[in-house]
mmCIF file of C-alpha atoms in Angstrom:
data_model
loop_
_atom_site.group_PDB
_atom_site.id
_atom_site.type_symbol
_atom_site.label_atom_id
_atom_site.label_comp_id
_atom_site.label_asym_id
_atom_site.label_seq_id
_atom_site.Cartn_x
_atom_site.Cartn_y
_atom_site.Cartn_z
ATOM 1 C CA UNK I 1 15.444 -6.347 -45.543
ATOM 2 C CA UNK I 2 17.450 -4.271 -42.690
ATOM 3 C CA UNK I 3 16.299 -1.099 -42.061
ATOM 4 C CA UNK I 4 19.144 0.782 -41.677
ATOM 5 C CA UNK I 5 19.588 1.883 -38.084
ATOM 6 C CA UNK I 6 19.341 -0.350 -35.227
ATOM 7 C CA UNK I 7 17.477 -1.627 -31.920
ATOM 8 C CA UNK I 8 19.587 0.138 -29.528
ATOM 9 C CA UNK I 9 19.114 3.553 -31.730
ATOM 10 C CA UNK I 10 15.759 2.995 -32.037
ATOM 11 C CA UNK I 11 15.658 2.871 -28.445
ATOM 12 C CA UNK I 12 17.133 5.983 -27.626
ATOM 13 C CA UNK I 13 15.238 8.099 -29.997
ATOM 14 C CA UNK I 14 12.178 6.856 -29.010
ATOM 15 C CA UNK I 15 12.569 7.659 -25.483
ATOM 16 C CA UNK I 16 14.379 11.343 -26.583
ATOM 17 C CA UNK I 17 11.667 12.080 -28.755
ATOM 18 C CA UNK I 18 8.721 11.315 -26.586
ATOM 19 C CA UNK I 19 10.431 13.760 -23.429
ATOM 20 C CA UNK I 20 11.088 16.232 -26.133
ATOM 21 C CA UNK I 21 7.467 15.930 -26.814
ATOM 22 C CA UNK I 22 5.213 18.849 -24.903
ATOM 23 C CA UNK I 23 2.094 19.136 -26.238
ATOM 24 C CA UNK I 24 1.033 15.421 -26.436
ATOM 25 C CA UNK I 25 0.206 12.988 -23.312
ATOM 26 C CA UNK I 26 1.543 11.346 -22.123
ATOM 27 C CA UNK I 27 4.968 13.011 -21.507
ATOM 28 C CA UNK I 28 7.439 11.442 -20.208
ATOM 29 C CA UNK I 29 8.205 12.993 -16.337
ATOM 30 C CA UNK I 30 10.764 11.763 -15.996
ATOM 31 C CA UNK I 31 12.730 8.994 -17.668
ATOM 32 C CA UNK I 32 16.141 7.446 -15.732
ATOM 33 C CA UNK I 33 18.321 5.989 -18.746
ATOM 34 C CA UNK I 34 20.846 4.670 -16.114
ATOM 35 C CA UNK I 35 22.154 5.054 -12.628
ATOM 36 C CA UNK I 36 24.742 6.846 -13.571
ATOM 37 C CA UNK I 37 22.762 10.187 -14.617
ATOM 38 C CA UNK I 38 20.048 10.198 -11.874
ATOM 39 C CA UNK I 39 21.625 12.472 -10.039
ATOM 40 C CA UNK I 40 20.447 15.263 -12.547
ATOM 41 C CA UNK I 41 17.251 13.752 -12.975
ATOM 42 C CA UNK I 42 14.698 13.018 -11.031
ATOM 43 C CA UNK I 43 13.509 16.917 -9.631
ATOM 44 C CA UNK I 44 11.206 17.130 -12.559
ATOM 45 C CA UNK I 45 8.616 14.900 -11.060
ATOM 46 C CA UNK I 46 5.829 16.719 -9.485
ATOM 47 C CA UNK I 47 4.437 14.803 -6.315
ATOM 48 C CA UNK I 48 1.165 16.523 -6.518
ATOM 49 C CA UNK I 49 0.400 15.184 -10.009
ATOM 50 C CA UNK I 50 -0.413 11.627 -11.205
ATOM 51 C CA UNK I 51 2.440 8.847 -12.290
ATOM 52 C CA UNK I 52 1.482 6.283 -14.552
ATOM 53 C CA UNK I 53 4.510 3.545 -15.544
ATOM 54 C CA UNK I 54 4.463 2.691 -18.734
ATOM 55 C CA UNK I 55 6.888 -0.679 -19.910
ATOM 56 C CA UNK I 56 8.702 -0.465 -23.087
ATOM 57 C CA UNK I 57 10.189 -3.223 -24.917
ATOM 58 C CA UNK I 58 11.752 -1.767 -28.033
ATOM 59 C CA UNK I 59 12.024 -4.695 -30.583
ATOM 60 C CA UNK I 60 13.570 -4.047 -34.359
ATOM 61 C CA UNK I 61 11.598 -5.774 -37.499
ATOM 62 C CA UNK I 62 12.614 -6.689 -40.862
ATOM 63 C CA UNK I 63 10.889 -5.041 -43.551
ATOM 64 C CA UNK I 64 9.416 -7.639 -45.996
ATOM 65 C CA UNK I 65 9.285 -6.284 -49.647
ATOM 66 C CA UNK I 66 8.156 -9.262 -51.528
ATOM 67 C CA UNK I 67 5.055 -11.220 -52.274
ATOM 68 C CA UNK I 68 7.004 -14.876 -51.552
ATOM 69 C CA UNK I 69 6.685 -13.753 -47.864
ATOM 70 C CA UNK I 70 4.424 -16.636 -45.855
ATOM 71 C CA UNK I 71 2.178 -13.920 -44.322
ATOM 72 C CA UNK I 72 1.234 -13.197 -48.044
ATOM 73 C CA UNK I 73 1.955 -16.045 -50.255
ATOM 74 C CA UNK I 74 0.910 -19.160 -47.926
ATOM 75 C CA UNK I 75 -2.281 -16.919 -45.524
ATOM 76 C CA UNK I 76 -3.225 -14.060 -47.591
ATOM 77 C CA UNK I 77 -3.398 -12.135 -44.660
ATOM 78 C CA UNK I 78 -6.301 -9.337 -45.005
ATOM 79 C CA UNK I 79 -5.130 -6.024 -45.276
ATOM 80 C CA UNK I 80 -1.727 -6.751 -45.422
ATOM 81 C CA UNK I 81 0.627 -5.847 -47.782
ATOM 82 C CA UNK I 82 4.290 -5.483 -48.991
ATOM 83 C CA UNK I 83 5.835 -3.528 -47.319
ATOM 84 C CA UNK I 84 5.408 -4.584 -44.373
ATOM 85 C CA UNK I 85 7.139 -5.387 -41.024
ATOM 86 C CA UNK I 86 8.297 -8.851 -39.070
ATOM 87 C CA UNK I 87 8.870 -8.420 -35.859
ATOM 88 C CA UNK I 88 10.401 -11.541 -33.888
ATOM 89 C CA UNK I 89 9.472 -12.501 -30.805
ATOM 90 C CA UNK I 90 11.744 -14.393 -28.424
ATOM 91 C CA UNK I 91 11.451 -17.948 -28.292
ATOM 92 C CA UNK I 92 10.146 -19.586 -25.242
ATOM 93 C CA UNK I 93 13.719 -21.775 -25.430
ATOM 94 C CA UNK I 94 16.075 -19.371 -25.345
ATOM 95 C CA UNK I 95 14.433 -16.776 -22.774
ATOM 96 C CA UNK I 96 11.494 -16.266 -20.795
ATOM 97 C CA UNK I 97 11.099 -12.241 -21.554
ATOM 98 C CA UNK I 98 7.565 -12.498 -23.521
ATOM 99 C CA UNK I 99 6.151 -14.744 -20.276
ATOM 100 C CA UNK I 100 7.387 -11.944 -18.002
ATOM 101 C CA UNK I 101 6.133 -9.375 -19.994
ATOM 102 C CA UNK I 102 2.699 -11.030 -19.728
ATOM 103 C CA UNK I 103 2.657 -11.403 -16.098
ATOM 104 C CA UNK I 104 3.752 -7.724 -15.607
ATOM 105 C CA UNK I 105 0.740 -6.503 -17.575
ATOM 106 C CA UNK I 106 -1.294 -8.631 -15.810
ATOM 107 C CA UNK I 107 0.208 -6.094 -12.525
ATOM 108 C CA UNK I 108 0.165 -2.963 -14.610
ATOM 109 C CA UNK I 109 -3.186 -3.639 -17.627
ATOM 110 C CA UNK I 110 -2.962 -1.113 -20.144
ATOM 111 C CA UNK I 111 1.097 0.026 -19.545
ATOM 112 C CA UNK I 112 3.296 -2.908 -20.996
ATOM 113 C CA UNK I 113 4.118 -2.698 -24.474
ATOM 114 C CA UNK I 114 6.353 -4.193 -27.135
ATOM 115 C CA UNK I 115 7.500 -0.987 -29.120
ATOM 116 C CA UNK I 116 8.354 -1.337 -32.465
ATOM 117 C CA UNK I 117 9.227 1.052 -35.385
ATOM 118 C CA UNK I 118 7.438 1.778 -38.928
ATOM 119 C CA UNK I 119 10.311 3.767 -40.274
ATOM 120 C CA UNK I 120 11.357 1.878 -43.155
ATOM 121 C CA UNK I 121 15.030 2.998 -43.571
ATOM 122 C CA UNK I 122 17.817 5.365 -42.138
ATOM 123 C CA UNK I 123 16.793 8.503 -44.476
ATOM 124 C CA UNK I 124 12.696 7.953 -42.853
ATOM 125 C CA UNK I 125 14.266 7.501 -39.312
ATOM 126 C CA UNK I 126 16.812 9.884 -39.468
ATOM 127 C CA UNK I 127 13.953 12.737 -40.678
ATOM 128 C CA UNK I 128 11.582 11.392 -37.787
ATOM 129 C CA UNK I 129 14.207 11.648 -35.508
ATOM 130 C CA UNK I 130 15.289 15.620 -36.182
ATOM 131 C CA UNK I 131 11.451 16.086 -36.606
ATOM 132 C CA UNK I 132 10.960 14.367 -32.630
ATOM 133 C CA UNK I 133 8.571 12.413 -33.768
ATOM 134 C CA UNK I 134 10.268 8.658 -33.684
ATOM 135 C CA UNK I 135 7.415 8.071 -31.308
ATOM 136 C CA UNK I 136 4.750 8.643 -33.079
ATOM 137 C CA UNK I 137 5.939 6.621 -35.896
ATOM 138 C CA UNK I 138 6.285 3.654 -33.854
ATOM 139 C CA UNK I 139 3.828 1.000 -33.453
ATOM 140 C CA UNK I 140 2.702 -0.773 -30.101
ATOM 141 C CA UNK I 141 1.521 -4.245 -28.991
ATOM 142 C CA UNK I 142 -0.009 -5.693 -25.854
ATOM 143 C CA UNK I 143 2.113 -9.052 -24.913
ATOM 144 C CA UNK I 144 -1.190 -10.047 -23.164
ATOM 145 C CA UNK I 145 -3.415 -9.277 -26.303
ATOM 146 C CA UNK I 146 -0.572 -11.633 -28.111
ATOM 147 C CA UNK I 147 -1.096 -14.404 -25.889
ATOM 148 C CA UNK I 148 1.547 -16.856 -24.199
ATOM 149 C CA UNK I 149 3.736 -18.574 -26.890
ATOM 150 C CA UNK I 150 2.671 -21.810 -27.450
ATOM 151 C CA UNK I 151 6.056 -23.588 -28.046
ATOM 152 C CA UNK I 152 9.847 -22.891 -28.779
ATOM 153 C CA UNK I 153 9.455 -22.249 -32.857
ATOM 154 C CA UNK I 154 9.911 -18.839 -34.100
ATOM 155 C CA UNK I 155 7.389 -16.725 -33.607
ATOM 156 C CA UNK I 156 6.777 -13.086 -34.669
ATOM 157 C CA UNK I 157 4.048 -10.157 -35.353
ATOM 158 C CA UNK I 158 4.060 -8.614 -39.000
ATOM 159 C CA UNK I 159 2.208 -5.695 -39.399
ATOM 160 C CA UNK I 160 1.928 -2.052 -41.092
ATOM 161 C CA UNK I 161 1.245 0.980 -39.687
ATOM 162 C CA UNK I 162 -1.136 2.394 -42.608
ATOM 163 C CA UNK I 163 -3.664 1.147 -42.593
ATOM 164 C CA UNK I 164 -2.792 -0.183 -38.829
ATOM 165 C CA UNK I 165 -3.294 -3.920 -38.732
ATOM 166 C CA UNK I 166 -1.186 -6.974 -37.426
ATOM 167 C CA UNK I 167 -0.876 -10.248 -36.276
ATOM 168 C CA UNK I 168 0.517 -13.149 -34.756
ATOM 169 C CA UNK I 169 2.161 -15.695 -36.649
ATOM 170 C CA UNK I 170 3.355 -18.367 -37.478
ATOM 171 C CA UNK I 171 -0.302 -19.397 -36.830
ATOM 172 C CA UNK I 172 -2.277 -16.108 -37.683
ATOM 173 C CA UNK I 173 -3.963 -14.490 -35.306
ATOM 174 C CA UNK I 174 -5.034 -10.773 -35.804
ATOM 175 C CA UNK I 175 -4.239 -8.814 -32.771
ATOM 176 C CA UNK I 176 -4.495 -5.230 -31.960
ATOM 177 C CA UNK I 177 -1.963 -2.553 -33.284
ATOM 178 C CA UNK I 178 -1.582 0.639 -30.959
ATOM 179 C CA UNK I 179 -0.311 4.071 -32.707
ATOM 180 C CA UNK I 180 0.717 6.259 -30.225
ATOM 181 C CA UNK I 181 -2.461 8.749 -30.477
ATOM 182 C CA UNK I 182 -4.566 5.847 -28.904
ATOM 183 C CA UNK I 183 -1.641 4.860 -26.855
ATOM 184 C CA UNK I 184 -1.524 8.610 -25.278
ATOM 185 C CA UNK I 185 -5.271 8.490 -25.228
ATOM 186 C CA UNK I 186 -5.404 4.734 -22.911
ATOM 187 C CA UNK I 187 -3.016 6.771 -20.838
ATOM 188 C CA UNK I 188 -4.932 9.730 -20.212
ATOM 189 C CA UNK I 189 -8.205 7.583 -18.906
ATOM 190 C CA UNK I 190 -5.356 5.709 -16.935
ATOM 191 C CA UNK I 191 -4.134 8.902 -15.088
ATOM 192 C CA UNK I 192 -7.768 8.943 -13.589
ATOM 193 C CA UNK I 193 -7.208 5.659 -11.876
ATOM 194 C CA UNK I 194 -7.075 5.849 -8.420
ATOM 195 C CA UNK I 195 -3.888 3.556 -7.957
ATOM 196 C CA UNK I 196 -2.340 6.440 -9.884
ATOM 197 C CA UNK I 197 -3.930 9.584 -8.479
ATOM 198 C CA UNK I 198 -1.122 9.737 -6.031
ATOM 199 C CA UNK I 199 2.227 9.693 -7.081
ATOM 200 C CA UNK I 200 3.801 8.418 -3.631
ATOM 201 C CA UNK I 201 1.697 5.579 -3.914
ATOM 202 C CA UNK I 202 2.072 4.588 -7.052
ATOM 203 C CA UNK I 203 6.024 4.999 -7.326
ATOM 204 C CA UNK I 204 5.615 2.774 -3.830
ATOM 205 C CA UNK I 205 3.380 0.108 -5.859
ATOM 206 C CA UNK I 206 5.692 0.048 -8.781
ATOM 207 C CA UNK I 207 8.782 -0.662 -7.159
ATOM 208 C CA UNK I 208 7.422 -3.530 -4.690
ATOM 209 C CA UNK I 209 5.468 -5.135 -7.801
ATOM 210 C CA UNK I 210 8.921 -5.470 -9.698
ATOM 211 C CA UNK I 211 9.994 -6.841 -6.825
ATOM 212 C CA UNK I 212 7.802 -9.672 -7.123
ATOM 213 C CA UNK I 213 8.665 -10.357 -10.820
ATOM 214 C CA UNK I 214 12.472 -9.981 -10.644
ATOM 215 C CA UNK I 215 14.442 -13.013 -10.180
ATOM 216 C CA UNK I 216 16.011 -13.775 -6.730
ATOM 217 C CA UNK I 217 19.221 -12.805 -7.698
ATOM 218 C CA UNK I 218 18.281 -9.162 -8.813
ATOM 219 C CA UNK I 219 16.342 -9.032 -5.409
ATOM 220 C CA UNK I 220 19.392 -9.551 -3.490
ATOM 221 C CA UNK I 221 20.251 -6.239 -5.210
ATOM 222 C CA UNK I 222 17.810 -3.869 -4.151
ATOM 223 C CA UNK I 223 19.818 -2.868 -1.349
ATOM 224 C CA UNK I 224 22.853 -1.967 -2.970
ATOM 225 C CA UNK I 225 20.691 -0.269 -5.968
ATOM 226 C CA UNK I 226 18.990 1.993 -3.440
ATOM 227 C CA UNK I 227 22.748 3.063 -1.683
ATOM 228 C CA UNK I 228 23.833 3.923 -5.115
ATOM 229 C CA UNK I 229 21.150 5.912 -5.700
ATOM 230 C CA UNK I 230 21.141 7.694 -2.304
ATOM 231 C CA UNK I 231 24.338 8.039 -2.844
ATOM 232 C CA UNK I 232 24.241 9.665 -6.207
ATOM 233 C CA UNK I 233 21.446 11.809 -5.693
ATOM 234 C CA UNK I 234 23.378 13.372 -2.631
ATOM 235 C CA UNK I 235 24.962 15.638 -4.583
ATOM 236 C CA UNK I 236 22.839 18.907 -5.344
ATOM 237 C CA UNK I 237 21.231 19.681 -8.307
ATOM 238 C CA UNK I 238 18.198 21.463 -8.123
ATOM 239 C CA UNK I 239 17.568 25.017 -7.202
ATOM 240 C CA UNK I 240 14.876 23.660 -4.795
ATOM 241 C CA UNK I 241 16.066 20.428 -3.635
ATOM 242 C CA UNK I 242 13.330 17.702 -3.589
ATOM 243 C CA UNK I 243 11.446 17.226 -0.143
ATOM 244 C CA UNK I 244 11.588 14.010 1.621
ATOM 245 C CA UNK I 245 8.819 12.532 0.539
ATOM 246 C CA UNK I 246 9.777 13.327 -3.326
ATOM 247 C CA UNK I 247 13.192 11.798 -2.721
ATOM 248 C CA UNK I 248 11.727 8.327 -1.699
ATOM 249 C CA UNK I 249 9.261 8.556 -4.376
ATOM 250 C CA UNK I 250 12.374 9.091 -6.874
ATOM 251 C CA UNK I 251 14.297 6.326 -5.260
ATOM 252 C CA UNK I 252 11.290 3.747 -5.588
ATOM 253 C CA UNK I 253 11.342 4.918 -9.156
ATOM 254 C CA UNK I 254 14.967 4.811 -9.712
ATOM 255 C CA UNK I 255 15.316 1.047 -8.259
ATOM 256 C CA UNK I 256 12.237 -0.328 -9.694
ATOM 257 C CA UNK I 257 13.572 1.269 -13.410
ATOM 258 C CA UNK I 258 16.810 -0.624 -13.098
ATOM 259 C CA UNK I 259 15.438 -3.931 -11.859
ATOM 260 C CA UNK I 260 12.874 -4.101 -14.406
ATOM 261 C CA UNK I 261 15.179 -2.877 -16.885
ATOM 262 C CA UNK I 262 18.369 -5.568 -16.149
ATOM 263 C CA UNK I 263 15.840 -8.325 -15.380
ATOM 264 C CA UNK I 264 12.777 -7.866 -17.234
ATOM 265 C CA UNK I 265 14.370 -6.109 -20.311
ATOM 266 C CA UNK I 266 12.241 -3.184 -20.502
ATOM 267 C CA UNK I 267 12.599 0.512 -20.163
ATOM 268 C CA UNK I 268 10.152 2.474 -17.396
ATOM 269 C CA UNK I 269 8.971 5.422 -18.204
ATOM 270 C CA UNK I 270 6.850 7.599 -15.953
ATOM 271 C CA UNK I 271 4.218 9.910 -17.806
ATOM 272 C CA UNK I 272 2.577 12.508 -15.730
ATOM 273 C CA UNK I 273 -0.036 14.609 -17.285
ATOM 274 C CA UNK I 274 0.707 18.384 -18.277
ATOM 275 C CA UNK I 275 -0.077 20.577 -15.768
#
């Protein structure tokens, strides 16, 4: 069954909600949708606090309503029950994104994430969305804890959010489902990580990792991504305008975000802790 709303909406409420969100780490400081807005983002980063990247792959399910369903009928999955959600995974034929994924966690343990809703229609997402809590009704899976594919069938994760419990199919294997409580508190032990202490560093480390992953092709970009972005963030818009060393760390940020994002398919975030 379709739920209603789609991916791309998904998407952008999950990444509006979880700024919006104040009291809860980790918050998002700050998140670049595009290049064409970064010129008004960006001076909300504070250099003398941690930056963690977290990797987003948002990733719409099916909701399954009825018994015939393999994961219930054919394995009698424990603990699983209609309703629940099928999420598909790419297949290893037509694109190499859950590979990728995997070797960018293997960079960045702890931060990569498929990101996947448990709002089972419009009215559900539609009151978690005014409510800002998309987010937290979202559910969140390690590609590594998944595992490389092992060949070009269709793959997928079904799982439910309450009680939390999934797994990989079509051969089942139970793997770990993340709500965003114990995602916000992996991030907080994260912070404390000294490859994320300092915020220079890290925004440094994150863009010449994606480097690395990025196909030669979106390498050969970097340059012109970086003059767009100087470019762009020329233009004032801060009462206190970022110092030099804040501005590169932005940049880094800024071209890493749209690498990853055109070649990897996922969405950076940086969370900082509150102050």
């Amino acid at each position: 069954m379709k739920l209603g709303y789609s991916e791309f909406s998904f998407g952008y409420a999950f990444t509006e909600n979880l700024i919006r969100s104040s009291s809860a780490s980790p918050s998002g400081a700050p998140v670049f949708p595009n290049l064409n807005q970064e010129a008004q983002l960006g001076y909300d980063v504070h250099i003398n606090l941690p930056g963690l990247p977290l990797f987003f792959q948002y990733k719409l399910p099916e909701l399954m309503t009825r018994n015939n369903a393999g994961e219930i009928s054919k394995y009698h999955l424990p603990n699983l029950a209609v309703p629940f959600f099928r999420m598909s995974l790419m297949r290893m034929n037509l694109s190499g994104q859950h590979q990728k994924l995997i070797d960018l966690e293997q960079k960045f343990p702890g931060t990569v994430l498929y990101a996947s809703p448990s709002m089972r229609n419009l009215g559900q997402f539609d009151r978690a969305y005014k409510a800002g809590r998309v987010h937290e009704r979202s559910v969140f899976f390690s590609p590594a804890n998944i595992g490389p594919l092992p060949d070009s069938k269709d793959h997928s994760i079904a799982y439910q959010n309450d009680p939390p419990v999934a797994y990989f199919c079509s051969e089942p294997k139970e793997i770990e489902a993340l709500n965003y409580e114990r995602l916000a508190g992996r991030a907080r032990e994260l912070f404390q990580r000294p490859r994320y202490r300092v915020f220079e560093n890290s925004s440094r480390e994150l863009r010449d990792t994606i480097r690395t992953l990025v196909s030669p092709q979106m390498r050969g970009t970097e340059d012109e991504l970086a003059q767009r972005v100087r470019g762009r963030r020329s233009i004032p818009t801060a009462a206190v305008p970022p110092t030099p060393q804040a501005e590169r760390a932005i940049e880094d940020i800024l071209v890493a975000r749209e690498m990853a994002r055109v070649d990897l398919g996922v969405d950076v975030l940086i969370a900082q802790p509150s102050k």
